[in-house]
XYZ file of C-alpha atoms in Angstrom:
612
model
C -63.540 -11.303 -19.265
C -63.616 -8.108 -17.188
C -62.569 -10.057 -14.524
C -59.678 -11.350 -16.107
C -58.717 -8.170 -17.140
C -58.974 -6.665 -13.649
C -56.482 -9.389 -12.392
C -54.071 -8.573 -15.167
C -54.180 -4.853 -14.278
C -53.879 -5.576 -10.667
C -50.639 -7.947 -11.115
C -48.827 -5.317 -13.530
C -49.351 -2.719 -10.591
C -47.927 -5.062 -8.019
C -44.956 -5.796 -10.448
C -44.469 -2.178 -11.244
C -44.150 -1.313 -7.466
C -42.083 -4.330 -6.725
C -39.782 -3.398 -9.522
C -39.469 0.205 -8.347
C -38.715 -0.894 -4.857
C -36.294 -3.527 -5.793
C -34.435 -1.205 -8.344
C -33.720 1.398 -5.532
C -32.759 -1.167 -3.115
C -30.223 -2.778 -5.184
C -28.893 0.800 -6.469
C -28.341 1.683 -2.748
C -26.502 -1.567 -2.116
C -24.344 -1.223 -5.258
C -23.416 2.671 -4.298
C -22.619 1.376 -0.931
C -20.275 -1.317 -2.397
C -19.031 1.457 -4.681
C -18.014 3.617 -1.604
C -16.157 0.816 -0.200
C -14.107 0.247 -3.271
C -13.426 3.726 -3.601
C -12.004 3.922 -0.047
C -9.983 1.071 -0.806
C -8.539 2.880 -3.908
C -8.220 5.910 -1.933
C -5.912 4.036 0.852
C -3.853 2.491 -2.049
C -3.168 5.828 -3.569
C -2.525 7.752 -0.330
C 0.326 5.367 0.483
C 1.658 5.352 -2.984
C 2.054 9.315 -2.420
C 3.128 8.939 0.874
C 6.192 6.254 -0.225
C 6.779 8.832 -3.044
C 7.449 11.851 -0.821
C 9.259 9.448 1.905
C 11.716 8.441 -0.984
C 13.095 12.186 -1.456
C 12.521 13.410 1.888
C 15.675 11.831 3.320
C 18.275 13.691 0.580
C 18.351 17.251 1.607
C 19.063 16.180 5.292
C 21.774 13.941 4.272
C 23.263 16.283 1.680
C 23.180 19.318 4.526
C 26.096 17.266 6.443
C 28.773 16.827 3.585
C 31.725 18.840 4.782
C 32.257 19.732 1.144
C 29.329 21.930 1.370
C 29.807 23.541 4.696
C 33.112 24.391 3.347
C 32.027 25.732 0.043
C 29.378 27.970 1.865
C 32.273 29.068 4.324
C 34.440 29.976 1.398
C 31.805 31.241 -1.334
C 34.728 33.218 -3.097
C 36.863 29.890 -3.900
C 36.152 29.155 -7.103
C 38.088 25.324 -7.101
C 35.428 24.766 -3.767
C 32.570 26.025 -6.128
C 33.264 23.817 -9.232
C 34.320 20.851 -7.317
C 30.516 21.165 -5.257
C 28.937 21.714 -8.762
C 30.132 18.653 -9.988
C 29.299 16.587 -6.825
C 25.727 18.069 -7.243
C 25.514 16.998 -10.720
C 26.353 13.605 -9.737
C 24.035 13.150 -6.651
C 21.270 14.724 -8.824
C 21.635 12.067 -11.514
C 22.312 9.017 -8.825
C 18.656 10.279 -6.972
C 16.768 10.676 -10.057
C 15.913 14.418 -9.135
C 15.169 17.492 -11.350
C 17.611 19.738 -9.591
C 19.968 20.089 -6.747
C 21.467 23.218 -5.511
C 22.868 25.221 -2.549
C 21.779 28.715 -1.248
C 23.670 30.930 0.829
C 21.720 32.746 4.089
C 20.302 35.310 1.834
C 18.978 32.482 -0.658
C 21.311 33.247 -3.451
C 22.495 30.156 -5.128
C 26.107 29.411 -5.187
C 26.400 25.984 -6.455
C 23.950 23.810 -8.593
C 24.004 20.545 -10.480
C 22.446 22.559 -13.513
C 25.379 24.849 -13.081
C 27.007 24.274 -16.805
C 23.536 24.793 -18.566
C 21.944 28.214 -20.245
C 19.242 28.086 -17.616
C 21.476 27.421 -14.597
C 20.374 28.400 -11.032
C 23.812 30.032 -10.053
C 23.340 33.512 -8.995
C 19.732 33.411 -8.851
C 17.827 34.265 -5.479
C 15.491 32.165 -3.981
C 14.586 33.877 -0.596
C 11.165 34.356 -1.686
C 10.472 30.777 -1.865
C 8.755 29.364 1.398
C 11.278 26.157 1.289
C 14.042 28.421 1.640
C 12.363 30.298 4.416
C 11.714 27.390 6.268
C 15.308 26.104 6.178
C 16.689 29.291 7.182
C 14.552 28.697 10.280
C 16.307 25.284 10.845
C 13.558 23.326 9.653
C 12.799 21.020 6.562
C 11.356 23.139 4.243
C 8.691 21.614 1.540
C 6.808 23.356 -1.284
C 5.093 22.546 -4.280
C 5.510 25.269 -7.361
C 6.310 25.710 -10.793
C 9.993 26.642 -11.480
C 10.686 30.025 -11.786
C 13.323 29.131 -14.199
C 12.177 26.206 -15.759
C 8.301 26.720 -15.630
C 8.050 22.766 -14.878
C 6.024 21.618 -11.610
C 7.934 20.226 -8.806
C 7.964 19.367 -5.237
C 10.899 20.989 -3.086
C 12.489 19.677 0.255
C 15.236 22.160 1.825
C 17.607 21.597 4.734
C 19.678 24.173 6.711
C 23.229 23.757 6.361
C 24.828 24.585 9.693
C 28.489 25.735 10.961
C 29.252 25.346 14.439
C 27.497 28.268 15.641
C 24.606 28.979 13.152
C 22.681 28.115 9.732
C 24.989 29.470 6.968
C 22.929 28.356 3.958
C 20.404 25.685 2.719
C 20.443 22.848 0.385
C 17.362 22.246 -2.089
C 16.300 19.497 -3.979
C 13.395 19.271 -7.000
C 11.520 16.274 -7.189
C 9.902 15.466 -10.748
C 6.304 14.644 -11.046
C 5.891 12.816 -13.928
C 6.455 9.474 -12.237
C 3.869 10.042 -9.352
C 1.373 10.810 -11.855
C 1.924 8.112 -14.075
C 1.506 6.015 -10.850
C -1.904 8.000 -10.061
C -3.123 7.000 -13.684
C -2.947 3.025 -12.683
C -6.401 1.943 -12.368
C -9.898 3.010 -13.543
C -10.207 5.885 -11.176
C -9.547 9.448 -11.658
C -6.821 10.624 -8.787
C -5.677 14.258 -8.287
C -4.346 16.122 -5.543
C -5.279 19.708 -4.427
C -3.084 22.186 -2.550
C -4.281 24.280 0.460
C -5.348 26.867 -1.868
C -7.577 24.327 -3.835
C -5.438 24.236 -6.781
C -4.951 20.693 -8.382
C -0.899 20.327 -8.566
C -0.733 16.638 -9.521
C -3.146 14.640 -11.452
C -3.517 11.437 -13.620
C -5.774 13.198 -16.041
C -3.882 16.077 -17.636
C -7.382 18.195 -18.128
C -7.318 19.037 -14.325
C -3.780 19.947 -13.758
C -3.240 23.496 -12.222
C -6.864 24.265 -12.580
C -8.583 25.430 -9.229
C -11.271 23.392 -7.456
C -13.275 26.502 -6.294
C -12.863 30.077 -5.798
C -9.124 30.875 -4.673
C -9.355 32.924 -1.936
C -7.793 36.819 -1.761
C -5.496 35.663 1.082
C -4.501 32.503 -1.106
C -3.949 34.567 -4.093
C -1.558 37.221 -2.310
C 0.347 33.972 -0.847
C 0.751 32.534 -4.351
C 1.701 35.574 -5.872
C 4.268 36.597 -3.000
C 5.567 32.808 -3.338
C 5.499 33.046 -7.080
C 3.883 29.411 -6.733
C 1.704 29.497 -10.157
C 0.834 32.082 -12.588
C -2.938 33.095 -11.389
C -3.784 34.025 -14.749
C -3.069 30.296 -16.002
C -5.146 28.505 -13.376
C -8.508 28.282 -14.775
C -11.639 26.885 -12.870
C -11.508 22.985 -12.715
C -14.111 21.279 -15.155
C -15.803 19.205 -11.936
C -19.194 20.531 -10.828
C -21.554 19.090 -8.345
C -24.176 16.738 -9.475
C -25.940 15.383 -6.626
C -25.090 13.175 -3.273
C -25.641 9.488 -2.214
C -26.726 7.562 0.607
C -28.500 10.335 2.338
C -26.104 13.339 1.636
C -23.076 11.350 3.276
C -21.143 11.512 -0.223
C -20.716 13.601 -3.075
C -21.058 13.194 -6.900
C -19.609 15.515 -9.348
C -19.394 15.978 -13.434
C -16.349 16.143 -14.746
C -14.436 15.153 -17.932
C -14.170 11.176 -18.267
C -10.582 10.517 -18.522
C -9.234 8.638 -21.641
C -11.972 9.844 -23.397
C -12.533 12.588 -26.355
C -14.038 15.237 -23.782
C -17.208 13.095 -22.659
C -18.590 14.051 -19.430
C -19.815 11.761 -16.867
C -20.884 11.373 -13.351
C -18.477 10.458 -10.688
C -18.626 9.367 -6.995
C -16.363 11.953 -5.308
C -14.139 10.994 -2.165
C -11.359 12.651 -0.280
C -8.813 12.131 2.063
C -6.505 14.920 3.679
C -2.831 14.663 3.519
C -2.049 16.810 6.888
C 1.474 16.751 6.669
C 1.591 18.542 3.273
C -1.565 20.639 3.794
C -3.028 18.561 0.781
C -6.077 16.962 -0.021
C -6.216 13.535 -2.117
C -9.266 13.126 -4.454
C -10.608 9.881 -6.167
C -13.386 9.895 -8.738
C -14.902 6.859 -9.678
C -17.366 6.517 -12.607
C -21.101 5.855 -11.576
C -22.428 4.364 -15.069
C -21.644 0.864 -14.151
C -23.821 1.176 -10.992
C -26.886 2.301 -12.554
C -26.836 0.084 -15.625
C -26.137 -2.804 -13.005
C -28.986 -2.307 -10.805
C -31.323 -1.562 -13.830
C -30.748 -5.091 -15.116
C -31.039 -6.465 -11.546
C -34.264 -4.773 -11.273
C -35.377 -6.174 -14.784
C -34.372 -9.909 -13.703
C -36.293 -9.387 -10.489
C -39.416 -8.215 -12.430
C -38.816 -10.519 -15.190
C -38.712 -13.614 -12.395
C -42.032 -12.542 -10.940
C -43.519 -12.075 -14.214
C -42.165 -15.687 -15.057
C -43.485 -17.085 -11.342
C -46.971 -15.372 -11.955
C -47.303 -16.946 -15.505
C -46.548 -20.487 -13.875
C -49.041 -19.847 -11.116
C -51.656 -19.019 -13.741
C -50.879 -22.090 -15.807
C -50.743 -24.220 -12.685
C -54.344 -23.101 -11.949
C -55.352 -23.740 -15.345
C -54.037 -27.254 -15.550
C -55.239 -28.263 -12.221
C -58.478 -29.772 -13.229
C -56.679 -31.599 -15.614
C -54.048 -32.916 -13.493
C -56.589 -34.232 -11.090
C -58.405 -36.023 -13.864
C -55.091 -37.599 -14.639
C -54.328 -38.515 -11.091
C -56.453 -41.745 -11.387
C -54.903 -42.921 -14.372
C -51.389 -42.266 -12.655
C -52.519 -44.336 -9.689
C -53.415 -47.104 -11.891
C -50.112 -46.785 -13.533
C -48.273 -46.584 -10.266
C -49.982 -49.826 -8.981
C -48.781 -51.640 -12.046
C -45.297 -50.193 -11.677
C -45.076 -51.094 -8.176
C -45.620 -54.945 -9.153
C -42.961 -54.360 -12.103
C -40.648 -53.044 -9.663
C -41.218 -55.808 -6.998
C -40.661 -58.241 -10.005
C -37.147 -56.877 -10.963
C -36.296 -56.134 -7.296
C -32.932 -58.457 -7.510
C -31.667 -56.849 -10.667
C -32.281 -53.188 -9.669
C -30.387 -53.894 -6.346
C -27.288 -55.568 -8.027
C -27.570 -52.436 -10.697
C -27.965 -50.089 -7.788
C -24.837 -51.343 -6.084
C -22.727 -50.870 -9.442
C -24.185 -47.362 -9.757
C -23.056 -46.530 -6.025
C -19.518 -47.898 -6.756
C -19.181 -45.590 -9.669
C -20.695 -42.707 -8.249
C -17.986 -43.121 -5.364
C -15.220 -43.431 -7.941
C -16.496 -40.485 -9.603
C -16.588 -38.591 -6.613
C -13.168 -39.458 -5.498
C -11.797 -38.183 -9.170
C -13.830 -35.180 -8.731
C -12.159 -34.246 -5.234
C -8.604 -35.293 -6.783
C -9.660 -32.858 -9.606
C -10.794 -29.995 -7.672
C -7.754 -29.912 -5.285
C -5.447 -29.893 -8.481
C -7.349 -27.233 -9.624
C -7.233 -25.345 -6.662
C -3.364 -25.751 -6.469
C -3.179 -24.433 -10.119
C -4.967 -21.259 -8.995
C -3.164 -20.664 -5.959
C 0.283 -20.808 -8.167
C -1.153 -18.742 -10.730
C -2.094 -16.152 -8.179
C 1.247 -16.401 -6.262
C 3.038 -16.036 -9.390
C 1.468 -12.848 -10.159
C 3.004 -11.013 -7.239
C 5.159 -7.915 -7.553
C 8.597 -7.084 -6.012
C 8.516 -5.801 -2.472
C 9.918 -2.362 -1.715
C 10.078 -0.320 1.475
C 11.345 2.923 3.073
C 12.929 3.197 6.404
C 14.141 6.458 6.574
C 12.074 7.225 9.538
C 14.376 5.218 11.526
C 17.383 7.817 10.981
C 15.479 10.501 12.452
C 16.011 9.592 16.173
C 19.721 9.446 15.884
C 19.918 12.341 13.681
C 17.649 14.524 16.768
C 20.181 13.147 19.199
C 23.302 14.051 17.075
C 22.025 17.557 16.669
C 21.127 17.708 20.536
C 24.869 16.627 21.672
C 26.621 18.901 18.932
C 24.623 21.686 20.402
C 25.688 20.656 23.873
C 29.199 20.372 22.974
C 29.589 23.754 21.439
C 27.961 25.086 24.692
C 30.555 23.045 26.786
C 33.541 24.181 24.686
C 32.428 28.060 24.956
C 32.265 27.521 28.674
C 35.657 25.879 28.776
C 34.293 22.419 29.841
C 36.371 20.366 27.786
C 36.054 17.069 29.135
C 32.176 17.205 28.849
C 32.366 18.304 25.098
C 34.226 15.269 24.409
C 32.017 13.129 26.271
C 29.562 14.747 24.030
C 31.415 14.132 20.940
C 31.967 10.097 21.931
C 28.226 9.792 22.071
C 28.080 11.525 18.650
C 30.720 9.113 17.286
C 28.627 6.113 18.905
C 25.280 7.537 17.090
C 27.026 7.822 13.628
C 28.516 4.011 13.990
C 24.943 2.916 14.446
C 23.446 4.847 11.545
C 26.333 3.523 9.422
C 25.468 0.275 10.501
C 22.019 0.722 9.625
C 22.764 1.846 6.563
C 25.095 -0.887 5.537
C 22.132 -3.511 6.393
C 19.500 -1.332 4.723
C 21.695 -1.047 1.700
C 22.381 -4.737 1.683
C 18.494 -5.460 2.066
C 17.564 -3.367 -0.564
C 19.787 -4.823 -3.072
C 18.201 -6.873 -6.081
C 18.002 -10.725 -5.053
C 19.555 -13.064 -7.664
C 17.307 -16.067 -8.980
C 19.750 -18.353 -7.981
C 19.840 -20.455 -4.867
C 23.196 -20.369 -2.557
C 24.477 -21.239 0.841
C 23.196 -18.774 3.357
C 24.160 -18.323 6.799
C 20.718 -18.507 9.121
C 22.369 -16.597 11.890
C 23.713 -13.643 9.619
C 20.297 -13.247 7.963
C 18.437 -13.378 11.294
C 21.070 -10.818 13.023
C 20.362 -8.398 10.016
C 16.600 -8.703 9.993
C 16.482 -7.774 13.708
C 19.121 -4.880 13.328
C 16.623 -3.462 10.751
C 13.859 -3.833 13.021
C 15.529 -2.397 15.825
C 14.248 0.965 15.873
C 10.587 -0.769 15.909
C 11.565 -3.311 18.668
C 12.369 -0.461 20.852
C 9.268 1.702 20.028
C 7.124 -1.375 20.773
C 9.161 -1.926 24.122
C 9.344 -5.777 22.802
C 11.427 -8.953 23.777
C 12.602 -10.939 21.216
C 14.456 -14.038 22.105
C 16.463 -16.642 20.104
C 16.445 -20.160 21.100
C 17.831 -23.352 19.768
C 20.942 -24.301 17.053
C 23.366 -21.945 15.968
C 26.087 -21.965 13.011
C 23.258 -23.577 10.833
C 23.323 -22.827 7.110
C 20.422 -23.228 4.577
C 19.684 -23.446 0.920
C 18.207 -19.937 -0.397
C 19.126 -16.345 -0.852
C 20.072 -14.026 2.007
C 17.964 -10.747 0.691
C 14.423 -12.665 0.021
C 15.177 -14.807 3.105
C 15.624 -11.800 5.051
C 12.495 -10.695 3.882
C 10.569 -13.406 4.902
C 11.921 -13.176 8.557
C 11.078 -9.479 8.505
C 7.709 -10.268 7.262
C 7.156 -12.711 10.179
C 8.527 -10.727 13.001
C 6.870 -7.554 11.972
C 3.625 -9.621 12.037
C 4.116 -10.419 15.182
C 4.923 -7.535 16.438
C 1.465 -6.401 15.023
C -0.415 -9.275 16.123
C 0.285 -8.327 20.044
C -2.619 -5.774 21.407
C -1.811 -2.268 22.449
C -1.084 -2.378 26.227
C 0.648 -5.549 26.091
C 4.525 -6.123 26.004
C 5.079 -8.188 22.829
C 7.348 -11.041 23.386
C 8.568 -12.773 20.422
C 10.561 -16.183 20.286
C 12.584 -17.292 17.338
C 13.638 -21.265 17.866
C 16.204 -22.994 15.361
C 15.913 -26.673 15.361
C 16.240 -29.806 13.111
C 13.060 -31.485 11.825
C 13.555 -34.974 9.497
C 16.734 -33.538 8.085
C 15.711 -29.903 7.521
C 16.058 -26.776 9.499
C 12.850 -25.726 11.268
C 12.449 -21.971 12.314
C 9.617 -21.369 14.749
C 8.366 -17.358 15.277
C 5.882 -17.412 18.142
C 4.356 -14.350 19.733
C 2.178 -13.769 22.489
C -0.854 -12.001 20.557
C -4.598 -13.240 20.275
C -3.687 -15.562 17.837
C -5.267 -16.439 14.399
C -8.902 -17.295 14.173
C -9.281 -20.776 13.032
C -12.053 -19.801 10.241
C -9.230 -18.073 8.388
C -6.041 -20.087 9.074
C -6.756 -21.987 5.543
C -6.508 -18.545 3.691
C -3.792 -17.075 5.717
C -1.412 -17.478 2.830
C -3.954 -16.320 -0.184
C -2.934 -13.105 -1.724
C -4.606 -9.819 -0.701
C -6.062 -11.494 2.247
C -5.438 -9.652 5.828
C -7.078 -9.618 9.042
C -5.232 -6.073 9.761
C -7.111 -2.802 9.468
C -7.757 -0.778 6.222
C -4.640 0.985 5.355
C -2.335 -1.236 7.717
C -1.528 -3.650 5.066
C -2.767 -5.126 1.324
C -2.474 -8.590 2.455
C 0.605 -9.554 0.114
C 3.396 -10.338 2.885
C 2.628 -13.770 3.998
C 1.835 -14.790 0.316
C 5.338 -13.138 -1.031
C 6.848 -15.226 1.977
C 5.127 -18.365 1.176
C 6.130 -18.163 -2.242
C 9.923 -17.388 -1.649
C 10.264 -20.372 1.022
C 8.461 -22.517 -2.058
C 11.330 -21.631 -4.414
C 13.712 -22.448 -2.020
C 12.534 -25.811 -1.662
C 11.010 -25.255 1.801
C 7.487 -25.186 3.572
C 5.762 -22.776 5.804
C 2.520 -23.169 7.700
C 0.640 -21.240 10.370
C -0.569 -22.640 13.810
C -2.053 -21.614 17.202
C -0.345 -21.771 20.299
C -1.807 -23.570 23.112
C -1.178 -20.748 25.751
C -2.340 -18.138 23.291
C -0.778 -16.259 20.439
C 0.470 -17.664 16.862
C 3.252 -19.559 15.792
C 4.682 -19.579 12.273
C 6.973 -22.497 11.232
C 9.651 -22.101 8.077
C 11.250 -25.503 7.203
C 14.444 -24.966 4.804
C 16.694 -27.597 3.437
C 19.790 -27.523 5.457
C 23.241 -26.398 3.511
C 25.594 -27.805 5.959
C 25.757 -29.959 9.019
C 26.074 -30.306 12.117
C 25.643 -27.456 14.489
C 25.885 -26.791 18.120
C 22.906 -26.314 20.608
C 22.993 -22.374 22.163
C 21.615 -21.711 25.467
C 18.599 -20.127 25.585
């Protein structure tokens, strides 16, 4: 009896040690997985905020070049000009979806505003104390997050200098509302918020965190906030976020904070951050850790339960071992008798076995068919859930705008020096650059237009030309060589905007596929194949690993680095081509690189071959 109790005690101690070690190991792995998920969520929210800023950043530089605005600043005492500009600003403000749009003279006094007719009009108010005006007065793009001194509402301000031929004569500013981006930050289970350089929470999906301080505000920051009237320091309490510990040998911080969407309950969160250097902000993500502890606990319980079960089975085995030995002889006798019976019925069993094999083969074939069908249904369901593509190409305007500014300044200098010929030459260059920007804007507007569900006849040449025009800036930066070969004049069944998206994705991926240091060489070849039109996009990159070729069109599958893509481009393109009644596949070239092949229905024949 004592021996049995001693054995049971030793087993219990071993199980407790194994359970404790197992819990610690499982908890560490689950925490590592949660950190990975948190970094993915952080990257997605970073791109959402970046896209939001890029959407509005181009507005004030475009407004600043409007001749009516320049004329109003040069003639501020002309009521007709000012009134007309007020109406124009009101229209621009409504179309762009901004909160306010207004024009200030060189001293910071507002002379025209989109809210000129409102009781809280900005007209006559001076904003020279705001950093965005000071930056614009220096000739730079101004940006600043603050509470409105008139409305008391939060907003992000962009301001651009308005120039006469000789100097900066004023500035135009837009105030971007924050309600939309804060709604986007609430998407998903994580809590997301943004702090400025002083540690003040300026944007948050959780209302409890807005305009609170994440730490002590320094004296210099308090002076700056007061001087710029950014916030009311008396209305900025400490953020309800307190350090709780650390994970993975102190690499990651955990905090206690109010659980969003609950009635004030506090919870422990994993705290991850990412700086936004251009704005001087920090993006924060809080991920609830309760599920990690619960899952690790249940996993440890399962492990211990399995070990207990195994120990019980082992004990039962030893207990019954002797009984089994006694019954072995009886089984041997029974086995001999059974073998005799099997020998007597060999013929019947052989026939039955053949029939069984045939039935098994038929069932396996049916199961394979069912499995393929289910796989196709799942793929269709996943692709049907995809959203609509959106993109911002505003940065493509920066280079021409910079060149226009340089040529304009040179032209002014030449005119002052009496070199009229050189000034005319510079102004001709400005004209060519503005024509290029207008053409790019035309392509961009057509591409951004909402596509129709109907399938029409589309010119393949026009679609590819517009795609290459939209990608021209990127192609030039990469010093890539893009060549077209094969047939011209072909028309296919589809929609021009959605088909243009397909080619933009394929050519963009081809540019990304070429390693740094190599010159990208991309060939677009058009031919006919079995009565349809075949378009092949080839690159000289490293190709696609054979192991991932079957998954290349799956949603959210990507071979790019984190932050460079969500893995939706090829999946959306595959769905678009399928909607047009075509097909799409990927393969590797024998000489290196990848080849993406799109097959579409031809709308009109014939076509002529173009020289390569």
